[in-house]
Short mmCIF file of C-alpha atoms in Angstrom, two decimals:
data_model
loop_
_atom_site.label_atom_id
_atom_site.label_comp_id
_atom_site.label_asym_id
_atom_site.label_seq_id
_atom_site.Cartn_x
_atom_site.Cartn_y
_atom_site.Cartn_z
CA UNK A 12 -14.70 7.60 10.77
CA UNK A 13 -11.90 6.06 8.69
CA UNK A 14 -11.28 2.78 8.82
CA UNK A 15 -8.18 0.50 8.06
CA UNK A 16 -6.86 0.98 4.01
CA UNK A 17 -4.64 -1.61 2.46
CA UNK A 18 -1.86 2.07 3.15
CA UNK A 19 -2.25 0.32 6.61
CA UNK A 20 -1.08 -2.68 6.06
CA UNK A 21 0.93 -3.50 3.22
CA UNK A 22 4.88 -4.47 3.07
CA UNK A 23 6.42 -1.40 1.09
CA UNK A 24 9.79 -3.53 0.48
CA UNK A 25 8.76 -5.67 -1.68
CA UNK A 26 11.27 -8.86 -3.86
CA UNK A 27 10.56 -8.58 -6.86
CA UNK A 28 11.53 -10.64 -9.89
CA UNK A 29 11.80 -9.63 -13.53
CA UNK A 30 10.21 -11.47 -16.50
CA UNK A 31 13.50 -13.02 -18.64
CA UNK A 32 14.45 -14.20 -14.51
CA UNK A 33 16.67 -17.47 -15.16
CA UNK A 34 14.50 -20.49 -13.83
CA UNK A 35 16.91 -21.88 -10.90
CA UNK A 36 17.74 -18.28 -9.72
CA UNK A 37 13.51 -18.13 -9.24
CA UNK A 38 14.44 -20.71 -6.90
CA UNK A 39 17.77 -19.69 -5.09
CA UNK A 40 16.23 -16.18 -5.24
CA UNK A 41 12.40 -17.84 -2.32
CA UNK A 42 15.05 -20.25 -1.08
CA UNK A 43 16.96 -17.18 0.25
CA UNK A 44 14.26 -14.36 1.47
CA UNK A 45 12.01 -16.98 2.26
CA UNK A 46 9.30 -15.42 0.78
CA UNK A 47 6.48 -17.44 -0.90
CA UNK A 48 5.86 -14.99 -4.21
CA UNK A 49 7.44 -12.83 -6.42
CA UNK A 50 6.01 -10.24 -8.47
CA UNK A 51 7.84 -9.97 -11.91
CA UNK A 52 7.44 -5.68 -13.49
CA UNK A 53 8.55 -4.12 -15.95
CA UNK A 54 11.24 -1.57 -16.22
CA UNK A 55 8.65 0.31 -14.82
CA UNK A 56 8.04 -1.06 -12.22
CA UNK A 57 4.00 -2.14 -13.52
CA UNK A 58 2.99 -5.50 -12.54
CA UNK A 59 3.00 -8.51 -14.83
CA UNK A 60 2.59 -11.17 -13.72
CA UNK A 61 3.61 -13.68 -9.89
CA UNK A 62 5.80 -16.27 -9.49
CA UNK A 63 4.91 -18.71 -6.95
CA UNK A 64 6.61 -21.09 -4.89
CA UNK A 65 3.43 -23.67 -6.10
CA UNK A 66 4.44 -22.24 -9.75
CA UNK A 67 7.63 -23.19 -9.76
CA UNK A 68 6.81 -26.99 -8.29
CA UNK A 69 4.54 -27.36 -11.11
CA UNK A 70 6.73 -26.23 -13.81
CA UNK A 71 9.30 -29.16 -12.56
CA UNK A 72 9.61 -31.92 -14.39
CA UNK A 73 10.28 -34.30 -12.04
CA UNK A 74 7.34 -33.38 -9.77
CA UNK A 75 6.09 -37.32 -9.63
CA UNK A 76 9.67 -38.50 -8.98
CA UNK A 77 12.05 -38.63 -6.39
CA UNK A 78 13.02 -34.88 -6.32
CA UNK A 79 9.58 -34.21 -4.85
CA UNK A 80 7.91 -35.86 -2.12
CA UNK A 81 6.44 -35.25 1.06
CA UNK A 82 9.71 -36.32 2.61
CA UNK A 83 11.64 -34.18 1.23
CA UNK A 84 12.24 -30.99 3.54
CA UNK A 85 10.50 -27.78 2.15
CA UNK A 86 13.06 -25.79 1.08
CA UNK A 87 15.61 -28.82 -0.47
CA UNK A 88 12.07 -28.97 -2.92
CA UNK A 89 13.23 -25.47 -4.30
CA UNK A 90 16.57 -25.05 -4.49
CA UNK A 91 16.73 -28.84 -5.59
CA UNK A 92 14.29 -27.51 -8.71
CA UNK A 93 15.63 -28.20 -13.07
CA UNK A 94 19.15 -26.87 -13.74
CA UNK A 95 18.63 -27.55 -17.18
CA UNK A 96 19.58 -24.78 -19.54
CA UNK A 97 15.59 -25.40 -20.62
CA UNK A 98 14.12 -24.74 -17.25
CA UNK A 99 12.94 -21.08 -18.82
CA UNK A 100 12.00 -17.73 -17.36
CA UNK A 101 10.02 -15.49 -15.08
CA UNK A 102 7.69 -15.10 -18.34
CA UNK A 103 6.51 -19.04 -18.69
CA UNK A 104 5.86 -20.03 -15.13
CA UNK A 105 4.13 -16.06 -13.72
CA UNK A 106 0.39 -16.35 -13.09
CA UNK A 107 -0.40 -13.94 -15.05
CA UNK A 108 -2.52 -11.27 -14.93
CA UNK A 109 -1.73 -11.00 -11.43
CA UNK A 110 -4.60 -10.06 -8.96
CA UNK A 111 -4.01 -6.59 -7.41
CA UNK A 112 -5.45 -3.40 -5.10
CA UNK A 113 -4.94 0.05 -4.60
CA UNK A 114 -3.41 1.15 -1.41
CA UNK A 115 -6.60 3.14 -0.87
CA UNK A 116 -8.52 -0.07 -0.72
CA UNK A 117 -10.69 -0.93 2.94
CA UNK A 118 -8.89 -3.97 4.01
CA UNK A 119 -12.33 -5.56 3.76
CA UNK A 120 -12.43 -5.58 0.32
CA UNK A 121 -8.77 -6.82 -0.25
CA UNK A 122 -9.81 -9.85 1.48
CA UNK A 123 -13.39 -9.92 -0.16
CA UNK A 124 -10.37 -10.31 -3.55
CA UNK A 125 -8.16 -12.07 -2.02
CA UNK A 126 -11.32 -15.09 -0.85
CA UNK A 127 -12.77 -14.46 -4.88
CA UNK A 128 -9.33 -15.19 -6.05
CA UNK A 129 -8.11 -18.03 -4.33
CA UNK A 130 -4.77 -15.82 -3.43
CA UNK A 131 -2.81 -15.76 -0.26
CA UNK A 132 -1.50 -12.02 -1.34
CA UNK A 133 -1.78 -8.99 -3.16
CA UNK A 134 0.15 -6.82 -5.14
CA UNK A 135 -0.95 -2.91 -4.62
CA UNK A 136 -0.51 -0.55 -7.75
CA UNK A 137 -1.04 3.00 -8.14
CA UNK A 138 -4.27 2.80 -9.88
CA UNK A 139 -2.18 5.87 -12.71
CA UNK A 140 0.95 4.76 -13.00
CA UNK A 141 -0.15 0.88 -12.62
CA UNK A 142 3.79 0.72 -10.75
CA UNK A 143 3.96 -1.13 -7.93
CA UNK A 144 4.40 0.34 -4.51
CA UNK A 145 3.45 -3.10 -1.86
CA UNK A 146 2.16 -6.94 -1.14
CA UNK A 147 -0.42 -7.35 1.42
CA UNK A 148 -1.04 -10.86 2.87
CA UNK A 149 -4.05 -12.30 4.05
CA UNK A 150 -1.43 -12.12 7.46
CA UNK A 151 -1.87 -8.91 6.90
CA UNK A 152 -5.40 -8.24 6.54
CA UNK A 153 -5.63 -10.69 9.61
CA UNK A 154 -3.83 -8.73 12.17
CA UNK A 155 -6.45 -6.28 11.76
CA UNK A 156 -9.23 -8.84 12.82
CA UNK A 157 -6.79 -9.22 16.25
CA UNK A 158 -8.36 -6.45 18.83
CA UNK A 159 -10.13 -7.37 22.03
CA UNK A 160 -14.11 -7.49 21.94
CA UNK A 161 -13.90 -4.65 24.90
CA UNK A 162 -12.56 -2.20 21.62
CA UNK A 163 -14.62 -3.37 18.88
CA UNK A 164 -17.59 -1.78 21.18
CA UNK A 165 -16.01 0.90 22.06
CA UNK A 166 -15.41 2.08 18.38
CA UNK A 167 -18.99 1.21 17.52
CA UNK A 168 -19.40 2.89 20.87
CA UNK A 169 -17.83 5.79 19.88
CA UNK A 170 -17.44 6.59 16.52
CA UNK A 171 -20.37 5.14 15.36
CA UNK A 172 -23.40 5.86 16.86
CA UNK A 173 -22.17 8.18 18.81
CA UNK A 174 -20.12 11.10 16.11
CA UNK A 175 -21.43 9.62 13.12
CA UNK A 176 -25.24 8.07 13.84
CA UNK A 177 -25.19 11.49 16.19
CA UNK A 178 -27.68 8.76 18.06
CA UNK A 179 -27.74 8.30 21.90
CA UNK A 180 -26.03 5.91 23.78
CA UNK A 181 -29.31 6.07 26.23
CA UNK A 182 -30.77 4.77 22.81
CA UNK A 183 -29.25 1.46 21.42
CA UNK A 184 -26.32 -0.44 22.88
CA UNK A 185 -23.66 -2.41 21.09
CA UNK A 186 -21.86 -5.11 22.63
CA UNK A 187 -19.23 -7.73 20.33
CA UNK A 188 -18.51 -11.36 21.51
CA UNK A 189 -15.73 -13.18 18.83
CA UNK A 190 -16.32 -10.06 16.56
CA UNK A 191 -20.22 -10.76 16.67
CA UNK A 192 -21.85 -7.30 16.93
CA UNK A 193 -25.35 -7.44 18.18
CA UNK A 194 -27.17 -3.89 18.20
CA UNK A 195 -30.58 -3.18 20.11
CA UNK A 196 -32.63 -0.06 21.11
CA UNK A 197 -34.17 1.82 18.76
CA UNK A 198 -34.89 3.91 16.96
CA UNK A 199 -37.16 6.86 15.09
CA UNK A 200 -36.55 6.12 10.94
CA UNK A 201 -35.60 2.00 9.43
CA UNK A 202 -33.03 4.13 7.38
CA UNK A 203 -31.32 5.39 10.31
CA UNK A 204 -31.32 1.03 11.47
CA UNK A 205 -30.02 0.18 7.89
CA UNK A 206 -26.91 2.11 8.44
CA UNK A 207 -25.64 1.73 11.61
CA UNK A 208 -25.01 -2.26 10.11
CA UNK A 209 -23.57 -0.98 7.52
CA UNK A 210 -21.10 1.22 8.88
CA UNK A 211 -20.53 -1.28 12.36
CA UNK A 212 -19.72 -3.79 9.83
CA UNK A 213 -17.20 -1.70 8.73
CA UNK A 214 -14.82 -1.52 12.26
CA UNK A 215 -11.48 -3.95 12.75
CA UNK A 216 -11.99 -6.67 14.54
CA UNK A 217 -16.36 -7.02 13.15
CA UNK A 218 -17.04 -10.54 11.26
CA UNK A 219 -20.60 -10.37 12.04
CA UNK A 220 -23.10 -7.89 12.44
CA UNK A 221 -26.82 -8.18 14.58
CA UNK A 222 -28.80 -5.71 13.69
CA UNK A 223 -31.77 -5.58 16.67
CA UNK A 224 -32.45 -2.39 16.29
CA UNK A 225 -35.98 -1.51 16.31
CA UNK A 226 -37.88 1.44 14.03
CA UNK A 227 -41.04 3.21 14.30
CA UNK A 228 -41.69 4.70 10.90
CA UNK A 229 -40.45 3.62 7.70
CA UNK A 230 -38.48 5.51 5.39
CA UNK A 231 -37.62 3.40 2.81
CA UNK A 232 -40.68 2.35 1.70
CA UNK A 233 -43.42 4.33 0.37
CA UNK A 234 -45.91 4.30 3.69
CA UNK A 235 -44.99 3.51 7.28
CA UNK A 236 -45.70 1.28 10.48
CA UNK A 237 -44.30 0.63 13.51
CA UNK A 238 -41.99 -2.97 13.84
CA UNK A 239 -39.32 -4.37 16.08
CA UNK A 240 -36.55 -4.67 14.24
CA UNK A 241 -34.64 -4.96 11.16
CA UNK A 242 -31.47 -6.89 10.10
#
């Protein structure tokens, strides 16, 4: 079985900028394209960093003054940034290094990376050349979780329990409620129960797993004993 990879949800057409791009050009590009960040790449399309709206506004010397207030429209704040010659370039204000990921990574790995680094997007790069090939956002990842409980339950039963683990459907039951999957039933070995829970966590749309599968023999330790369940 295969689960969603970054390549399945990423955007391949990305607006980028160069390190020598002037400050005001960055402001205009963000406003014109409607994106919240611009990857900064070199002549070989290798990622050097990223310039976000936050980076732009933080480098406006008038922050805290009349030019940037909570009541001022966001687009006006972007376009009304400094036009002075010392505004700098993308190289001066970009965040570097940028947080990157490969297209073969799972969407779960991407989500964990975003959470770990507190970012809204990841730049997708070729692992060999380092060239940027796309971008994946939190919105892209969330789309994969917008699945019905029925669809999740069907994938768990068919792809994980039956096709991958070859378990008898009459012995194991999977129910999904708001993306939370509960596994019940009994198997011969503890390792099978553990693996089932791990595989179910990788199914698109699953947000948590309650693994209540019981087992007869504990093959993960030297001894064997009967228990009612494992988590």
